[in-house]
mmCIF file of C-alpha atoms in Angstrom:
data_model
loop_
_atom_site.group_PDB
_atom_site.id
_atom_site.type_symbol
_atom_site.label_atom_id
_atom_site.label_comp_id
_atom_site.label_asym_id
_atom_site.label_seq_id
_atom_site.Cartn_x
_atom_site.Cartn_y
_atom_site.Cartn_z
ATOM 1 C CA MET A 1 59.147 30.401 -17.283
ATOM 2 C CA LYS A 2 61.946 31.835 -15.372
ATOM 3 C CA LYS A 3 64.511 30.984 -18.056
ATOM 4 C CA ALA A 4 62.256 32.554 -20.434
ATOM 5 C CA PHE A 5 62.272 36.053 -18.628
ATOM 6 C CA GLN A 6 66.060 35.659 -18.274
ATOM 7 C CA ASN A 7 66.653 35.299 -21.979
ATOM 8 C CA ARG A 8 67.145 38.717 -23.025
ATOM 9 C CA ASN A 9 66.409 38.175 -26.899
ATOM 10 C CA LEU A 10 63.329 36.550 -26.140
ATOM 11 C CA LEU A 11 62.059 39.062 -23.997
ATOM 12 C CA VAL A 12 62.903 42.184 -25.911
ATOM 13 C CA GLY A 13 61.722 40.654 -29.047
ATOM 14 C CA SER A 14 58.386 39.737 -27.326
ATOM 15 C CA ILE A 15 58.051 43.228 -26.128
ATOM 16 C CA LEU A 16 58.588 44.768 -29.463
ATOM 17 C CA VAL A 17 56.266 42.317 -31.347
ATOM 18 C CA CYS A 18 53.406 42.700 -28.708
ATOM 19 C CA PHE A 19 53.786 46.585 -28.574
ATOM 20 C CA LEU A 20 53.539 46.665 -32.592
ATOM 21 C CA LEU A 21 50.647 44.096 -32.399
ATOM 22 C CA LEU A 22 48.814 46.205 -30.018
ATOM 23 C CA VAL A 23 49.194 49.370 -32.052
ATOM 24 C CA THR A 24 48.038 47.622 -34.980
ATOM 25 C CA LEU A 25 44.951 46.245 -33.393
ATOM 26 C CA ALA A 26 44.207 49.566 -32.008
ATOM 27 C CA GLY A 27 44.067 50.796 -35.509
ATOM 28 C CA ILE A 28 41.272 48.425 -36.337
ATOM 29 C CA PHE A 29 38.773 50.431 -33.789
ATOM 30 C CA TYR A 30 40.402 53.810 -33.797
ATOM 31 C CA THR A 31 42.803 55.940 -35.966
ATOM 32 C CA PRO A 32 43.062 59.928 -35.292
ATOM 33 C CA TYR A 33 41.899 60.384 -38.986
ATOM 34 C CA ALA A 34 40.761 58.341 -41.886
ATOM 35 C CA PRO A 35 43.768 56.921 -43.429
ATOM 36 C CA ASN A 36 42.922 58.400 -46.893
ATOM 37 C CA ALA A 37 41.544 61.594 -45.854
ATOM 38 C CA ILE A 38 43.082 64.162 -47.834
ATOM 39 C CA ASP A 39 43.762 67.798 -46.202
ATOM 40 C CA PRO A 40 44.992 70.317 -48.612
ATOM 41 C CA ASN A 41 45.468 72.829 -45.757
ATOM 42 C CA ALA A 42 47.860 70.471 -44.040
ATOM 43 C CA LEU A 43 50.457 69.471 -46.471
ATOM 44 C CA LEU A 44 53.827 68.000 -45.293
ATOM 45 C CA GLU A 45 53.265 69.287 -41.771
ATOM 46 C CA GLY A 46 55.474 68.134 -39.062
ATOM 47 C CA PRO A 47 54.439 66.528 -35.644
ATOM 48 C CA SER A 48 51.980 68.454 -33.749
ATOM 49 C CA ILE A 49 49.095 68.179 -31.283
ATOM 50 C CA LYS A 50 46.798 67.884 -34.228
ATOM 51 C CA HIS A 51 48.832 65.447 -36.380
ATOM 52 C CA TRP A 52 51.293 63.469 -34.037
ATOM 53 C CA GLY A 53 53.304 61.819 -36.738
ATOM 54 C CA GLY A 54 52.832 64.686 -39.209
ATOM 55 C CA THR A 55 51.220 64.634 -42.597
ATOM 56 C CA ASP A 56 52.375 63.687 -46.111
ATOM 57 C CA LYS A 57 52.293 65.442 -49.508
ATOM 58 C CA LEU A 58 48.691 64.986 -49.802
ATOM 59 C CA GLY A 59 47.865 66.164 -46.217
ATOM 60 C CA ARG A 60 46.972 62.709 -45.014
ATOM 61 C CA ASP A 61 47.724 61.883 -41.205
ATOM 62 C CA ILE A 62 50.944 59.704 -41.134
ATOM 63 C CA LEU A 63 50.202 58.206 -37.813
ATOM 64 C CA SER A 64 46.627 56.745 -38.929
ATOM 65 C CA ARG A 65 48.133 55.443 -42.192
ATOM 66 C CA THR A 66 51.043 53.800 -40.426
ATOM 67 C CA MET A 67 48.659 52.061 -37.845
ATOM 68 C CA VAL A 68 46.539 50.787 -40.888
ATOM 69 C CA ALA A 69 49.603 49.798 -42.818
ATOM 70 C CA GLY A 70 50.664 47.590 -39.911
ATOM 71 C CA GLN A 71 47.302 45.526 -40.455
ATOM 72 C CA SER A 72 48.505 44.702 -43.989
ATOM 73 C CA ALA A 73 51.984 43.723 -42.631
ATOM 74 C CA PHE A 74 50.722 41.434 -39.972
ATOM 75 C CA LEU A 75 48.195 39.971 -42.062
ATOM 76 C CA MET A 76 50.454 39.454 -44.983
ATOM 77 C CA GLY A 77 53.118 37.821 -42.541
ATOM 78 C CA LEU A 78 50.411 35.697 -41.274
ATOM 79 C CA ILE A 79 49.137 34.417 -44.423
ATOM 80 C CA THR A 80 52.673 33.943 -46.154
ATOM 81 C CA VAL A 81 54.177 32.178 -42.986
ATOM 82 C CA SER A 82 51.214 29.809 -42.475
ATOM 83 C CA SER A 83 50.954 28.721 -46.203
ATOM 84 C CA SER A 84 54.772 28.379 -46.693
ATOM 85 C CA MET A 85 54.947 26.623 -43.253
ATOM 86 C CA PHE A 86 52.259 23.996 -44.089
ATOM 87 C CA THR A 87 53.677 23.360 -47.458
ATOM 88 C CA GLY A 88 57.270 23.512 -46.574
ATOM 89 C CA VAL A 89 57.123 21.062 -43.541
ATOM 90 C CA PHE A 90 54.969 18.607 -45.805
ATOM 91 C CA PHE A 91 57.762 18.371 -48.330
ATOM 92 C CA ALA A 92 60.511 18.408 -45.737
ATOM 93 C CA LEU A 93 58.932 15.216 -44.064
ATOM 94 C CA LEU A 94 58.912 13.623 -47.383
ATOM 95 C CA ALA A 95 62.498 14.775 -48.207
ATOM 96 C CA GLY A 96 63.739 13.694 -44.906
ATOM 97 C CA TYR A 97 61.990 10.496 -44.470
ATOM 98 C CA PHE A 98 62.472 9.193 -48.160
ATOM 99 C CA GLN A 99 66.086 10.211 -48.690
ATOM 100 C CA GLY A 100 66.497 8.243 -51.887
ATOM 101 C CA GLY A 101 64.863 9.451 -55.226
ATOM 102 C CA LEU A 102 62.044 11.339 -53.993
ATOM 103 C CA GLY A 103 63.913 13.160 -51.269
ATOM 104 C CA ASN A 104 66.686 13.869 -53.807
ATOM 105 C CA LEU A 105 64.199 15.151 -56.193
ATOM 106 C CA ILE A 106 62.446 17.531 -53.648
ATOM 107 C CA MET A 107 65.849 18.965 -52.651
ATOM 108 C CA ARG A 108 66.981 19.677 -56.172
ATOM 109 C CA PHE A 109 63.880 21.401 -56.950
ATOM 110 C CA THR A 110 64.221 23.458 -53.627
ATOM 111 C CA ASP A 111 67.730 24.365 -54.458
ATOM 112 C CA ALA A 112 66.830 25.430 -58.076
ATOM 113 C CA PHE A 113 63.871 27.475 -56.764
ATOM 114 C CA LYS A 114 66.026 29.119 -54.044
ATOM 115 C CA SER A 115 68.590 30.191 -56.641
ATOM 116 C CA ILE A 116 66.042 32.454 -58.304
ATOM 117 C CA PRO A 117 66.272 36.115 -56.749
ATOM 118 C CA SER A 118 63.316 36.980 -54.545
ATOM 119 C CA LEU A 119 62.554 40.314 -56.075
ATOM 120 C CA LEU A 120 62.919 38.930 -59.594
ATOM 121 C CA PHE A 121 60.405 36.077 -58.868
ATOM 122 C CA ALA A 122 57.972 38.545 -57.394
ATOM 123 C CA MET A 123 58.257 40.906 -60.410
ATOM 124 C CA MET A 124 57.353 37.824 -62.587
ATOM 125 C CA VAL A 125 54.351 37.000 -60.383
ATOM 126 C CA ALA A 126 53.227 40.507 -60.541
ATOM 127 C CA ALA A 127 53.522 40.686 -64.445
ATOM 128 C CA ILE A 128 51.516 37.455 -64.736
ATOM 129 C CA LEU A 129 48.826 37.856 -62.010
ATOM 130 C CA GLY A 130 48.956 41.697 -61.555
ATOM 131 C CA ARG A 131 49.737 43.874 -58.629
ATOM 132 C CA SER A 132 47.696 43.210 -55.743
ATOM 133 C CA PHE A 133 47.571 41.796 -52.280
ATOM 134 C CA ALA A 134 46.929 38.377 -53.309
ATOM 135 C CA SER A 135 49.786 38.057 -55.864
ATOM 136 C CA THR A 136 52.149 39.560 -53.368
ATOM 137 C CA ALA A 137 51.062 36.985 -50.693
ATOM 138 C CA PHE A 138 51.534 34.250 -53.204
ATOM 139 C CA ALA A 139 54.930 35.471 -54.316
ATOM 140 C CA ILE A 140 56.224 35.645 -50.679
ATOM 141 C CA SER A 141 54.765 32.378 -49.649
ATOM 142 C CA MET A 142 56.643 30.745 -52.588
ATOM 143 C CA ILE A 143 59.805 32.484 -51.662
ATOM 144 C CA LEU A 144 59.534 31.256 -47.927
ATOM 145 C CA ILE A 145 58.869 27.455 -48.748
ATOM 146 C CA PRO A 146 62.496 26.434 -49.298
ATOM 147 C CA GLN A 147 63.460 28.108 -46.149
ATOM 148 C CA PHE A 148 60.988 25.588 -44.256
ATOM 149 C CA VAL A 149 62.059 22.679 -46.353
ATOM 150 C CA ARG A 150 65.756 23.082 -45.532
ATOM 151 C CA MET A 151 65.463 23.679 -41.890
ATOM 152 C CA THR A 152 62.882 21.078 -41.150
ATOM 153 C CA ARG A 153 64.459 18.350 -43.283
ATOM 154 C CA ALA A 154 67.741 18.384 -41.515
ATOM 155 C CA VAL A 155 65.917 17.722 -38.196
ATOM 156 C CA VAL A 156 63.671 15.086 -39.761
ATOM 157 C CA ILE A 157 66.763 13.222 -40.868
ATOM 158 C CA LYS A 158 68.202 13.325 -37.513
ATOM 159 C CA ILE A 159 65.022 12.208 -35.497
ATOM 160 C CA LYS A 160 64.508 9.365 -38.230
ATOM 161 C CA GLU A 161 67.672 7.667 -37.001
ATOM 162 C CA ASN A 162 66.455 7.569 -33.260
ATOM 163 C CA GLU A 163 65.821 4.116 -31.893
ATOM 164 C CA TYR A 164 62.116 4.757 -31.173
ATOM 165 C CA ILE A 165 61.362 5.576 -34.832
ATOM 166 C CA GLN A 166 63.203 2.308 -35.814
ATOM 167 C CA TRP A 167 61.099 0.483 -33.410
ATOM 168 C CA THR A 168 57.804 1.805 -34.895
ATOM 169 C CA LYS A 169 59.019 0.539 -38.201
ATOM 170 C CA LEU A 170 59.620 -2.847 -36.719
ATOM 171 C CA VAL A 171 56.101 -2.997 -35.311
ATOM 172 C CA GLY A 172 54.617 -2.231 -38.599
ATOM 173 C CA LEU A 173 53.317 1.094 -38.721
ATOM 174 C CA GLY A 174 53.107 2.765 -42.068
ATOM 175 C CA SER A 175 55.173 5.614 -43.132
ATOM 176 C CA ILE A 176 52.612 8.133 -43.229
ATOM 177 C CA ARG A 177 51.644 7.521 -39.458
ATOM 178 C CA ILE A 178 55.338 7.586 -38.407
ATOM 179 C CA MET A 179 55.843 10.973 -40.207
ATOM 180 C CA PHE A 180 52.983 12.812 -38.844
ATOM 181 C CA LEU A 181 52.280 11.117 -35.438
ATOM 182 C CA HIS A 182 55.975 10.565 -34.353
ATOM 183 C CA ILE A 183 58.258 12.695 -36.313
ATOM 184 C CA LEU A 184 56.238 15.891 -36.913
ATOM 185 C CA PRO A 185 55.570 16.579 -33.183
ATOM 186 C CA ASN A 186 59.357 16.552 -32.584
ATOM 187 C CA VAL A 187 59.997 19.061 -35.161
ATOM 188 C CA MET A 188 57.601 21.699 -34.096
ATOM 189 C CA SER A 189 60.105 23.553 -32.196
ATOM 190 C CA THR A 190 62.187 23.905 -35.361
ATOM 191 C CA VAL A 191 59.198 24.885 -37.255
ATOM 192 C CA ILE A 192 58.317 27.580 -34.641
ATOM 193 C CA ILE A 193 61.694 29.151 -34.653
ATOM 194 C CA THR A 194 61.979 29.232 -38.587
ATOM 195 C CA ALA A 195 58.371 30.707 -38.675
ATOM 196 C CA SER A 196 59.495 33.572 -36.312
ATOM 197 C CA LEU A 197 62.433 34.341 -38.633
ATOM 198 C CA ALA A 198 60.196 33.781 -41.797
ATOM 199 C CA PHE A 199 57.653 36.457 -40.529
ATOM 200 C CA ALA A 200 60.394 39.200 -40.221
ATOM 201 C CA GLU A 201 61.618 38.172 -43.682
ATOM 202 C CA ALA A 202 57.977 38.279 -45.133
ATOM 203 C CA VAL A 203 57.165 41.901 -43.833
ATOM 204 C CA LEU A 204 60.631 43.031 -45.107
ATOM 205 C CA THR A 205 59.933 41.504 -48.580
ATOM 206 C CA GLU A 206 56.512 43.090 -48.578
ATOM 207 C CA ALA A 207 57.774 46.456 -47.770
ATOM 208 C CA ALA A 208 60.352 46.173 -50.557
ATOM 209 C CA LEU A 209 57.961 45.153 -53.181
ATOM 210 C CA SER A 210 55.653 47.837 -52.051
ATOM 211 C CA TYR A 211 58.422 50.561 -52.212
ATOM 212 C CA LEU A 212 59.012 49.303 -55.688
ATOM 213 C CA GLY A 213 55.330 49.565 -56.567
ATOM 214 C CA LEU A 214 54.776 45.803 -56.950
ATOM 215 C CA GLY A 215 52.922 45.158 -53.703
ATOM 216 C CA ILE A 216 49.831 46.720 -52.204
ATOM 217 C CA GLN A 217 48.450 49.430 -54.365
ATOM 218 C CA PRO A 218 47.192 52.968 -53.605
ATOM 219 C CA PRO A 219 45.293 54.087 -51.776
ATOM 220 C CA ASP A 220 45.563 51.226 -49.486
ATOM 221 C CA PRO A 221 48.633 52.220 -47.083
ATOM 222 C CA SER A 222 51.667 50.004 -46.848
ATOM 223 C CA TRP A 223 54.987 50.705 -44.968
ATOM 224 C CA GLY A 224 57.007 50.249 -47.911
ATOM 225 C CA GLN A 225 54.673 52.436 -50.222
ATOM 226 C CA MET A 226 54.829 55.094 -47.526
ATOM 227 C CA LEU A 227 58.547 55.132 -47.583
ATOM 228 C CA SER A 228 58.588 55.461 -51.321
ATOM 229 C CA GLN A 229 56.106 58.409 -51.339
ATOM 230 C CA GLY A 230 57.984 60.286 -48.401
ATOM 231 C CA GLN A 231 61.216 59.820 -50.208
ATOM 232 C CA SER A 232 60.303 62.449 -52.768
ATOM 233 C CA ALA A 233 59.816 65.006 -49.974
ATOM 234 C CA LEU A 234 62.591 63.809 -47.682
ATOM 235 C CA ARG A 235 64.447 67.219 -47.500
ATOM 236 C CA VAL A 236 61.201 69.267 -46.883
ATOM 237 C CA SER A 237 59.666 66.779 -44.369
ATOM 238 C CA PRO A 238 61.576 63.663 -43.069
ATOM 239 C CA TRP A 239 58.458 62.622 -41.146
ATOM 240 C CA GLY A 240 56.977 60.820 -44.044
ATOM 241 C CA VAL A 241 59.558 58.166 -43.687
ATOM 242 C CA LEU A 242 60.464 58.174 -40.098
ATOM 243 C CA LEU A 243 57.447 56.480 -38.558
ATOM 244 C CA PRO A 244 57.114 53.741 -41.275
ATOM 245 C CA GLY A 245 60.657 53.014 -41.252
ATOM 246 C CA THR A 246 60.812 52.782 -37.441
ATOM 247 C CA MET A 247 57.861 50.386 -37.461
ATOM 248 C CA ILE A 248 59.591 48.203 -40.130
ATOM 249 C CA THR A 249 62.793 48.097 -38.215
ATOM 250 C CA MET A 250 60.984 47.272 -34.921
ATOM 251 C CA LEU A 251 58.930 44.675 -36.280
ATOM 252 C CA VAL A 252 61.761 42.886 -38.169
ATOM 253 C CA LEU A 253 64.088 43.190 -35.270
ATOM 254 C CA GLY A 254 61.498 42.135 -32.910
ATOM 255 C CA PHE A 255 60.681 38.796 -34.644
ATOM 256 C CA ASN A 256 64.486 38.091 -35.093
ATOM 257 C CA LEU A 257 64.989 38.559 -31.512
ATOM 258 C CA LEU A 258 62.155 36.389 -30.884
ATOM 259 C CA GLY A 259 63.390 33.577 -33.164
ATOM 260 C CA ASP A 260 66.801 33.884 -31.535
ATOM 261 C CA GLY A 261 65.543 33.714 -28.130
ATOM 262 C CA LEU A 262 63.350 30.713 -28.682
ATOM 263 C CA SER A 263 66.202 28.911 -30.237
ATOM 264 C CA GLU A 264 68.237 29.599 -27.267
ATOM 265 C CA LEU A 265 65.514 28.534 -25.011
ATOM 266 C CA LEU A 266 64.765 25.392 -26.746
ATOM 267 C CA ASN A 267 68.508 24.297 -27.222
ATOM 268 C CA ALA A 268 69.205 25.039 -23.439
ATOM 269 C CA ARG A 269 66.361 22.661 -22.788
ATOM 270 C CA THR A 270 67.531 19.740 -24.974
ATOM 271 C CA ALA A 271 71.148 20.212 -24.139
ATOM 272 C CA LYS A 272 72.632 17.291 -22.247
ATOM 273 C CA PRO A 273 74.566 18.055 -19.021
ATOM 274 C CA GLU A 274 78.246 17.416 -19.308
#
């Protein structure tokens, strides 16, 4: 615990993520205004006592919309990272344990899929499934799977060569039991670190897709969508992009620092003294 508090990346990352999570959870129970409420008498206003974050070109409260958009960002990250993690780790176990034909086939497919640009793949999904939260989540989940496969497979191969894994084979344990009962628990630290970094990528990708009009559709708010809408009035009222842009930056930075901090902490624990 003491080392965790001494880890600056872990500490700062945790503070940023917890702060944003609290703001997002608060938006479930209370927002200053309804996120989609239009006020013709308050168009493009700057920050004030009435509207702390200002208003957009339709008179909607930016702070309220930012808080609600955070719920979509965290939900998108949770869904996409969870689904891609389970799928990616499963294939990583197979690819690392069976390094012959099956393992090579999985890695060749992973490399081929990784070569497809993320936004191009998302545009293809949007064209086939339509522009919605579900299609965006599906596209981002598929984009993240190769990341989990690559990172986890390398650790699986390393653990597979340990003596106690070889011993489990000698006593007659099946491959499935070895993979899920003996190898999987030892790769969870890598999986957690990868998930933290993938969460940041998921949120950033969702914001980019929404900015292009391929993600969450109006009137539901999204940070990327708010950036796109605020850009048209940037010279008149920069407040429309300031708050959602700050939230995206803080969340991505927070999860990246959290991942780096966890990596440093776990590496320090497993490092052998010289």
